[in-house]
Coordinates of C-alpha atoms in Angstrom, one line a residue:
X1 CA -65.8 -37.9 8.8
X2 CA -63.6 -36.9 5.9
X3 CA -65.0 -38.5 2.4
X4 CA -61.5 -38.9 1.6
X5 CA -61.7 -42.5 3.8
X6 CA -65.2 -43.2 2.4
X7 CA -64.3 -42.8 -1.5
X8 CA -61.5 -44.7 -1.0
X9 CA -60.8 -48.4 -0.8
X10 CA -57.7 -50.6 0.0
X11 CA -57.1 -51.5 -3.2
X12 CA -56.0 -47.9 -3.9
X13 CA -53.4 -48.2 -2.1
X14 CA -51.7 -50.8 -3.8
X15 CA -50.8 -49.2 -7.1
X16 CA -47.0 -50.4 -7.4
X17 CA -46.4 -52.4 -4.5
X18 CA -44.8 -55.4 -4.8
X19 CA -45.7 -59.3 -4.7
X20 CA -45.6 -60.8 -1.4
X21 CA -42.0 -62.9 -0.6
X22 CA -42.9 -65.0 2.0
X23 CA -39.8 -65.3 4.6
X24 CA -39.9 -68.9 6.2
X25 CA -39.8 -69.4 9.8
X26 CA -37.6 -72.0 9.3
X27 CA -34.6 -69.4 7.5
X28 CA -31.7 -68.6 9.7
X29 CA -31.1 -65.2 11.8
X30 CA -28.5 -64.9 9.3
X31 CA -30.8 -64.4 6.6
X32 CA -33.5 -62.7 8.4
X33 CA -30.5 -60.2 9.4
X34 CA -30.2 -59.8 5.0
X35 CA -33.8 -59.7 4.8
X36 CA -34.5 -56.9 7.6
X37 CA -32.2 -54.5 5.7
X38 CA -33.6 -55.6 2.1
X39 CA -37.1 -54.9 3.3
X40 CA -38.7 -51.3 2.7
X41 CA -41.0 -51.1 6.4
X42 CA -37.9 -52.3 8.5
X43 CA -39.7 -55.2 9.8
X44 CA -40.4 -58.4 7.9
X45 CA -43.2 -61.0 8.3
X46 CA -43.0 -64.4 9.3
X47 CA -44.6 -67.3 7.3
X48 CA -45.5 -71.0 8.2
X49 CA -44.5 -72.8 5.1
X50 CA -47.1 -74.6 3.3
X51 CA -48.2 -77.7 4.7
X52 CA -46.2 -77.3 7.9
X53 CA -47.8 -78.3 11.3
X54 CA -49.0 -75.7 13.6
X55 CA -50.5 -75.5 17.4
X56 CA -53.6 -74.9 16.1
X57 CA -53.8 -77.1 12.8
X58 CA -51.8 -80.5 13.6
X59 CA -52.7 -81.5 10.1
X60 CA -53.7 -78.1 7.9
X61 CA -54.9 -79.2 4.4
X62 CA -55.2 -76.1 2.2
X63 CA -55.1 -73.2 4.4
X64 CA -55.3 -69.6 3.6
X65 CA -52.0 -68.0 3.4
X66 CA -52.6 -65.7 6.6
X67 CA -53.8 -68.7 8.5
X68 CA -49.7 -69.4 7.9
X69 CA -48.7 -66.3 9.4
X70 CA -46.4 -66.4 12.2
X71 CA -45.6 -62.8 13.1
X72 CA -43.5 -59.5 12.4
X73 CA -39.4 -59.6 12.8
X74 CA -37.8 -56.4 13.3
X75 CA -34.0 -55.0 13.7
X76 CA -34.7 -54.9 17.6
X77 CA -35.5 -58.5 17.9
X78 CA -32.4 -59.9 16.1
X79 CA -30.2 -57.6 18.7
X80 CA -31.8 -58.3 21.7
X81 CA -31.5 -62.2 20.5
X82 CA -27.7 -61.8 19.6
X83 CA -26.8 -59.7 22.8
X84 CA -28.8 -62.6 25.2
X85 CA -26.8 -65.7 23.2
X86 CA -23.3 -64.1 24.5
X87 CA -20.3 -64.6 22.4
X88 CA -21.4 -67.8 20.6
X89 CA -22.7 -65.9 17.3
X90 CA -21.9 -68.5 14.9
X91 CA -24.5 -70.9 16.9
X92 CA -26.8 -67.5 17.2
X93 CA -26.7 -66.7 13.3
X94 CA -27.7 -70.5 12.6
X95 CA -30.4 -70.4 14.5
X96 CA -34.3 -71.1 13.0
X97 CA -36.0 -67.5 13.2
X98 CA -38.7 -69.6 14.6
X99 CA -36.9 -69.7 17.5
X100 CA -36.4 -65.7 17.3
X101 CA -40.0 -64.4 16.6
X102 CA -43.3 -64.1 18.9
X103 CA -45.9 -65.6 17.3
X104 CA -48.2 -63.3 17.4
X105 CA -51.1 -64.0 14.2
X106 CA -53.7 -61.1 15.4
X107 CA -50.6 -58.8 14.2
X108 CA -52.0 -59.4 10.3
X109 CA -55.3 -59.9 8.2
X110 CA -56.4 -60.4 5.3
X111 CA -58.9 -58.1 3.5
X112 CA -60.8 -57.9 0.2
X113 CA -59.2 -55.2 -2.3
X114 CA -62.3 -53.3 -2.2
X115 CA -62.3 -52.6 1.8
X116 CA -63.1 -49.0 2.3
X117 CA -59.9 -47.1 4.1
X118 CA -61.9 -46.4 7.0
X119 CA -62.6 -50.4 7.9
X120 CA -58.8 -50.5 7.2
X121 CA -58.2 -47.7 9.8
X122 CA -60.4 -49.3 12.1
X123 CA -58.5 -52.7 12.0
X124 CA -55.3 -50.4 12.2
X125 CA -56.1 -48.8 15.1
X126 CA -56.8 -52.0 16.8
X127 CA -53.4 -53.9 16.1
X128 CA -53.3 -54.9 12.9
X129 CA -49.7 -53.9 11.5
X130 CA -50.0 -55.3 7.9
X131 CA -53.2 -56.3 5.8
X132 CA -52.4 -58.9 3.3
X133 CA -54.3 -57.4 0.0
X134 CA -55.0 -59.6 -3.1
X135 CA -53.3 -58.0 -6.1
X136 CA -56.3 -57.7 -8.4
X137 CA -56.5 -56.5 -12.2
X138 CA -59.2 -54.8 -11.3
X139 CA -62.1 -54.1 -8.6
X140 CA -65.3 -52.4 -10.5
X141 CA -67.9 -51.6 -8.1
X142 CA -65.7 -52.3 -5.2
X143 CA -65.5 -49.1 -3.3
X144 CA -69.7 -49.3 -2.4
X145 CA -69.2 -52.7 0.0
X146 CA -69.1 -52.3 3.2
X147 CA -68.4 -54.6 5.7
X148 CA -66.5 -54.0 8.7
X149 CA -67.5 -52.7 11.9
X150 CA -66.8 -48.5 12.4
X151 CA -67.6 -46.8 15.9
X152 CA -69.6 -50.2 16.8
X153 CA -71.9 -50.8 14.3
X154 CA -72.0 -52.8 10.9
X155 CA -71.6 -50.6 7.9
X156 CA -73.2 -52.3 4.6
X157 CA -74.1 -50.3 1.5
X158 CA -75.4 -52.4 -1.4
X159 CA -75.7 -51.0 -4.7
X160 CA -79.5 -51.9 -5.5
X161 CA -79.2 -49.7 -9.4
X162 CA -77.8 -52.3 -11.3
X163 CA -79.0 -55.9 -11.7
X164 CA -77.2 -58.4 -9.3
X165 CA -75.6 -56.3 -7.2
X166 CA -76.9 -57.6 -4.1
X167 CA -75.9 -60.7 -4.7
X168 CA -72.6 -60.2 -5.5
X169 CA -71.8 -57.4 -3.4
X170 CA -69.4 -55.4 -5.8
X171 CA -67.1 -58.5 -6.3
X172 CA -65.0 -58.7 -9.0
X173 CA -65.1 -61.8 -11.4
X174 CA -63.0 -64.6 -10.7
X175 CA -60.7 -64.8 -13.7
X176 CA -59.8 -60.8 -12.3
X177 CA -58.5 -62.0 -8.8
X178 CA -55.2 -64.2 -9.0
X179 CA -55.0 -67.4 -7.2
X180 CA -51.8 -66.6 -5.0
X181 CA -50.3 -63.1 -6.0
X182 CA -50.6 -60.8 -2.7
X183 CA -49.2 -57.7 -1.2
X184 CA -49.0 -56.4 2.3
X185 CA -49.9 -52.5 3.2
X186 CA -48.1 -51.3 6.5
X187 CA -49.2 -48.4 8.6
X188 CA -46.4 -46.3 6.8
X189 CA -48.3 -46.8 3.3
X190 CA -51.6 -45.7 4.8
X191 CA -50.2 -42.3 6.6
X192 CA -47.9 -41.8 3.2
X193 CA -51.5 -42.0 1.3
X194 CA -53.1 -39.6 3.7
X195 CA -50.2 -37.5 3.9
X196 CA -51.1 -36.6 0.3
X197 CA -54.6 -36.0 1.2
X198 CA -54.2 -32.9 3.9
X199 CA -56.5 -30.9 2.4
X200 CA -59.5 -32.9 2.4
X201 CA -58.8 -33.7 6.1
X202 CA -58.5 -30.3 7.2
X203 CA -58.6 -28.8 10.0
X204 CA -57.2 -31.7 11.7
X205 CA -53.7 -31.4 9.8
X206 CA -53.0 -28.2 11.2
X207 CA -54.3 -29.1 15.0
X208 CA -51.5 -29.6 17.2
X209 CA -50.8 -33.4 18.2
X210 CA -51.7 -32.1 21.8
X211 CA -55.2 -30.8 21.3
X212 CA -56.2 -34.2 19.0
X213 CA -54.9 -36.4 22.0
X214 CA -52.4 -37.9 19.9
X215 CA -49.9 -38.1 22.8
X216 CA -49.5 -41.4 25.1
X217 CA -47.8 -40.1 28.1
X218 CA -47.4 -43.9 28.6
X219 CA -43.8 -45.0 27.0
X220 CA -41.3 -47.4 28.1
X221 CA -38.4 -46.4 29.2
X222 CA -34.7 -47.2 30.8
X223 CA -32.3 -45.0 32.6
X224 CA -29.0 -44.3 30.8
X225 CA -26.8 -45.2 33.7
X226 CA -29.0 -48.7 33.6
X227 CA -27.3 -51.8 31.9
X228 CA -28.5 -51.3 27.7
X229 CA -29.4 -55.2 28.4
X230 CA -32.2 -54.3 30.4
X231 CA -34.0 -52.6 27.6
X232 CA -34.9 -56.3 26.5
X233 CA -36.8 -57.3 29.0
X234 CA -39.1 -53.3 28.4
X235 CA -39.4 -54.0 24.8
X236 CA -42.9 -53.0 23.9
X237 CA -45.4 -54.0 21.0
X238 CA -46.2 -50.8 20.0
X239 CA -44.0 -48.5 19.2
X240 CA -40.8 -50.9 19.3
X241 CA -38.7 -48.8 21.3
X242 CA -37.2 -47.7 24.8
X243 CA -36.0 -44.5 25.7
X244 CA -33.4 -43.6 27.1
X245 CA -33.6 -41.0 30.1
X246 CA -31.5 -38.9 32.5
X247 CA -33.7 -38.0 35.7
X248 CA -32.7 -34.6 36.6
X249 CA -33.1 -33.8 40.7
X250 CA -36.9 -32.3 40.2
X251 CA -38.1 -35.5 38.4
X252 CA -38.3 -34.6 35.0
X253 CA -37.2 -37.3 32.4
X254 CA -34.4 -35.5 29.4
X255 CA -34.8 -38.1 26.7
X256 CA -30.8 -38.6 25.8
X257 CA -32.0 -41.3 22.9
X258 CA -34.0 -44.0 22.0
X259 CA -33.3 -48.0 21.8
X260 CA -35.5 -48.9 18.9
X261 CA -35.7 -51.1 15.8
X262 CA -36.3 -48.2 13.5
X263 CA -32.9 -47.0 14.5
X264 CA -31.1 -50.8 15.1
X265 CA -32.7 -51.0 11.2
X266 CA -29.2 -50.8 9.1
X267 CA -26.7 -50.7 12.0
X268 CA -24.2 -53.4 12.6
X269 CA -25.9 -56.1 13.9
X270 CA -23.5 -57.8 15.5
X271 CA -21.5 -55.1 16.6
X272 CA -25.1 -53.5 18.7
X273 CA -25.5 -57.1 20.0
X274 CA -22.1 -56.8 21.8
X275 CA -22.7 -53.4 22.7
X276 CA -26.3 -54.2 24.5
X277 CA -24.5 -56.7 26.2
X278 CA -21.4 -55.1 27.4
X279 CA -22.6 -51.4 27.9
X280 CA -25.1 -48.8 29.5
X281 CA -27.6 -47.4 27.9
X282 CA -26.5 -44.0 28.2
X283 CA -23.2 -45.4 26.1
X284 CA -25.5 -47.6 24.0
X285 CA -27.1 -44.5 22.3
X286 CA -24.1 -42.3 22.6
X287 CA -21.5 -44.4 21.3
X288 CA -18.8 -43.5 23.9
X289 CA -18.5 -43.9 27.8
X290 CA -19.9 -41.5 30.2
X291 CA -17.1 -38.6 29.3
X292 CA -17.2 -38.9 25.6
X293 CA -13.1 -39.5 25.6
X294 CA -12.6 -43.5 26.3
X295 CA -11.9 -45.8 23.3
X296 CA -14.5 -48.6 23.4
X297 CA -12.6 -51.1 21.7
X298 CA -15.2 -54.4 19.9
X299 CA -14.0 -57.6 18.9
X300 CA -13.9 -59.2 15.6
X301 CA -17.2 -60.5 14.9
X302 CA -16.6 -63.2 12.0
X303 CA -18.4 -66.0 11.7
X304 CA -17.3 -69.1 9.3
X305 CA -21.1 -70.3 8.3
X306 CA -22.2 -73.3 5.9
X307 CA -24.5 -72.0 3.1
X308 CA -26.0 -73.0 0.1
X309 CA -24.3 -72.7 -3.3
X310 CA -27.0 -72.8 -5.3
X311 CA -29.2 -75.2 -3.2
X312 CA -27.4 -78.0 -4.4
X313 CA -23.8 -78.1 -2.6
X314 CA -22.5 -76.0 0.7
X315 CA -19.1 -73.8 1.2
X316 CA -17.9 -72.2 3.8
X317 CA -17.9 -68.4 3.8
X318 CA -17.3 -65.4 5.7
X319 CA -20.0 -63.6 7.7
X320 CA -19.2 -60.5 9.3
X321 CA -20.1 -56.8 9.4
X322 CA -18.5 -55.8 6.1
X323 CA -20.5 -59.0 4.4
X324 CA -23.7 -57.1 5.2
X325 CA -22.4 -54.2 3.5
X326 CA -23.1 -51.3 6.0
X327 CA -19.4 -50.7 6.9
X328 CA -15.8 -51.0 5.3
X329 CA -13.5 -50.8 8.3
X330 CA -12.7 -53.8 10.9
X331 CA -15.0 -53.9 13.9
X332 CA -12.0 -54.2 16.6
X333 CA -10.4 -50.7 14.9
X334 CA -13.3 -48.9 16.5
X335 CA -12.3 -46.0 18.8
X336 CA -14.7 -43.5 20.5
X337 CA -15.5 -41.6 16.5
X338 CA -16.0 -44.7 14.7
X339 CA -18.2 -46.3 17.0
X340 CA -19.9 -42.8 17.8
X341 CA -20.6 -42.9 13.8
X342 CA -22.6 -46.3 14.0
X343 CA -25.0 -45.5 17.1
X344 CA -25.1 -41.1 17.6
X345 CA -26.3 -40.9 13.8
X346 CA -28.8 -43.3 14.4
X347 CA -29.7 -42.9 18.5
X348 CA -30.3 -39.2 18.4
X349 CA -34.1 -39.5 19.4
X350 CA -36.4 -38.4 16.9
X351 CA -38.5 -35.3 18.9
X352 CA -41.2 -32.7 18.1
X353 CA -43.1 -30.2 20.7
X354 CA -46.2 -31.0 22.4
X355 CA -47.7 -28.0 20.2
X356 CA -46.4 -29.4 17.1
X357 CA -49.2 -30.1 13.9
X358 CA -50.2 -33.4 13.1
X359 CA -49.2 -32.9 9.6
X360 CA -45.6 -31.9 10.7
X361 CA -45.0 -34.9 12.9
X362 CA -46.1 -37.4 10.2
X363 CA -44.2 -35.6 7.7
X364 CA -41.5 -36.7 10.1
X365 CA -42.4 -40.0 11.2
X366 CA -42.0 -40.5 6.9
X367 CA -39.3 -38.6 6.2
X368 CA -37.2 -40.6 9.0
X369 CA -38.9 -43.7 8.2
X370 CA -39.8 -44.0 11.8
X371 CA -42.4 -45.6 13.7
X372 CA -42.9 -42.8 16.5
X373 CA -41.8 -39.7 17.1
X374 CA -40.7 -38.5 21.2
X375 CA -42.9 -35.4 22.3
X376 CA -40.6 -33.0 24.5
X377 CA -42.1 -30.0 26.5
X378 CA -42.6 -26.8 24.7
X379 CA -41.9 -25.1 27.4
X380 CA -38.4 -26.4 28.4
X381 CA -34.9 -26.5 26.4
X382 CA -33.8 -29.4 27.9
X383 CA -35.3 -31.8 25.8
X384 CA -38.2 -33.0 28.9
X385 CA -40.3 -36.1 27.9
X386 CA -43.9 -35.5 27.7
X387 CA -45.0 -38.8 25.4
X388 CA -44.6 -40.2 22.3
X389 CA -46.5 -40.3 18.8
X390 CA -46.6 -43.7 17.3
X391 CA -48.8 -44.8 14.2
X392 CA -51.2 -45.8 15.9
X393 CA -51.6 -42.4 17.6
X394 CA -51.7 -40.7 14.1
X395 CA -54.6 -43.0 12.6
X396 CA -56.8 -42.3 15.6
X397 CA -55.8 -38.3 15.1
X398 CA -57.0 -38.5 11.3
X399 CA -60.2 -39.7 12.1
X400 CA -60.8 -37.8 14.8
X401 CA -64.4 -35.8 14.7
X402 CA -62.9 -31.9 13.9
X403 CA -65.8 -30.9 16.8
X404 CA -64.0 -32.7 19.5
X405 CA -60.7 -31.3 19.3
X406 CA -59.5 -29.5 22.7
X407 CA -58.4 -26.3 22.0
X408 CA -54.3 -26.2 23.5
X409 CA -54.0 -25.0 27.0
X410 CA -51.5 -22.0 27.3

């Protein structure tokens, strides 16, 4: 095991990261929609408010703030939601985003600043997508406690040198941890910490994704000529995306492009609703019809909405494509180029070879800001779909015993 995950803690890792915001579950899709583009890991979580009522606590008193956590809201979600309310998007936009999200609570936890990285790998690699961290002032001693459970058993390590450590464990003072300031670590900040740690992890950054058995040949997928609606009904947990495939007469899968909230992340919102609804996949990703040379025409998506000026009075206003900022143009002056400019630049599936490193795809996976990566056949130049690399895939990589790699197959 590389001592780069045992001399570390969590609390490293959260040099410079913001305070927690908590989004409400009872703001509107219209705001989520402001809040999904605002936010850094393309994918914002969902909070109870405080003293609200919940399934499992009818009357909660004072509950820890993940006991209020809801679950994760992504790009994907908001689309598949718009495209399945039709043309009403007014109604659609109002909407609570508790009526949008999954609760899914298991999807976060909290954990002590001074957590070892490889406890926080551990809870990674078993579906955790964001640890809530305390934003301490400081963590003295913290980096010797362990706690979690790693490869089955309970790790603890009590520093019996100095007077009172074994009753206090490493733990800071109170007057060091704030009452309510927090921050939440993503997958992406752990692999952007490691990826600055390649050395000490070596040889496994230079092992091909194949040999570490960091490809699931298990995806989800749709076919392009296949109704782009369908995808929402195939949306997985993990990664958040559906390929898009052209099944050539011997069986093999070309991946043409991918439906997926890392690439639905800054797109017109309404605008890829419509299109979900009203086109193939195949012309989803691509933008165009099946030739490439049929103008596909969308409406005007404007939406007169009530909102607060100021919390104190309402006015009418404008929502629409061009209020989000992502285009300039009017939506129903799209041809074939301009709507090829909204979905090719950002549907062209992110690939890599079956022989690729494991330090080349997660410089990619950053570099795109992308949750997965689509593993193609060496072998071929057609693009052939072998698996996919999520994050998950690239924690279990990383700690990965060096003496169990497989040498790759020829």
């Amino acid at each position: 095991m590389a001592l780069v995950f045992l001399h570390h803690v969590v609390g490293d890792l959260t040099v410079g990261k913001p305070e927690l915001a908590e989004f409400s579950e009872a703001e509107t899709v219209e705001a989520a929609v402001r809040a999904i583009g605002d936010c850094a890991e393309g994918a914002i979580a969902v909070w109870r408010r405080r003293g609200a009522p919940s399934q499992q606590r009818p009357m909660p008193a004072a509950e820890p703030r993940a006991a209020r956590f809801v679950g994760m809201l992504n790009s994907l979600d908001v689309v598949a939601f718009l495209a399945r309310a039709g043309g009403d998007h007014e109604k659609a936009m109002r909407t609570p985003v508790s009526e949008v999200v999954t609760p899914s609570p298991s999807l976060l936890k909290e954990v002590d600043p001074g957590t070892r990285l490889i406890d926080a790998l551990e809870m990674m690699k078993q579906g955790v997508r964001r640890l809530l961290v305390r934003k301490c002032i400081a963590w003295k001693g913290f980096s010797k406690r362990f706690s979690i459970l790693y490869n089955g058993k309970w790790l603890k390590n009590i520093d019996t040198s100095s007077p009172g450590a074994a009753s206090s464990g490493g733990r800071p003072s109170s007057s060091s941890l704030p009452d309510d300031k927090f921050c939440l670590l993503s997958r992406e900040d752990v692999v952007r910490f490691l990826i600055g740690c390649l050395g000490s992890l070596a040889p496994l950054p230079l092992s091909s994704i194949s040999s570490l058995g960091a490809i699931t040949p298990r995806y989800a997928y749709i076919e392009a000529s296949s109704s782009a609606l369908e995808a929402v009904r195939k949306i997985p947990q993990d990664p958040c995306a559906i390929a898009v495939l052209e099944t050539s007469s011997d069986g093999t899968h070309k991946i043409i492009g991918d439906i997926s909230a890392c690439k639905l992340w800054k797109c017109d919102y309404l605008a890829a609703a419509w299109a979900m609804a009203n086109l193939s996949a195949g012309e989803f990703v691509m933008g165009a019809d099946d030739n490439g040379t049929t103008p596909i025409s969308l409406p005007d998506f404007t939406i007169n909405s009530l909102v607060e000026d100021n919390g104190a009075s309402s006015r009418p206003r404008k929502f629409s494509s061009r209020s989000i900022g992502f285009f300039s143009s009017q939506a129903n002056q799209m041809a074939v180029g301009r709507l090829r400019s909204i979905y090719r630049g950002r549907s062209v599936p992110l690939t890599c070879k079956h022989t690729s490193s494991l330090a080349a795809v997660m410089a990619q996976m950053l570099s795109h800001r992308a949750t997965h990566v689509w593993v193609t056949d060496a072998e071929s130049e057609d693009d052939i779909l072998v698996g996919v690399v999520s994050y998950s895939d690239v924690l279990y990589a990383v700690t990965k015993n060096p003496n169990n790699v497989v040498p790759p197959i020829p």
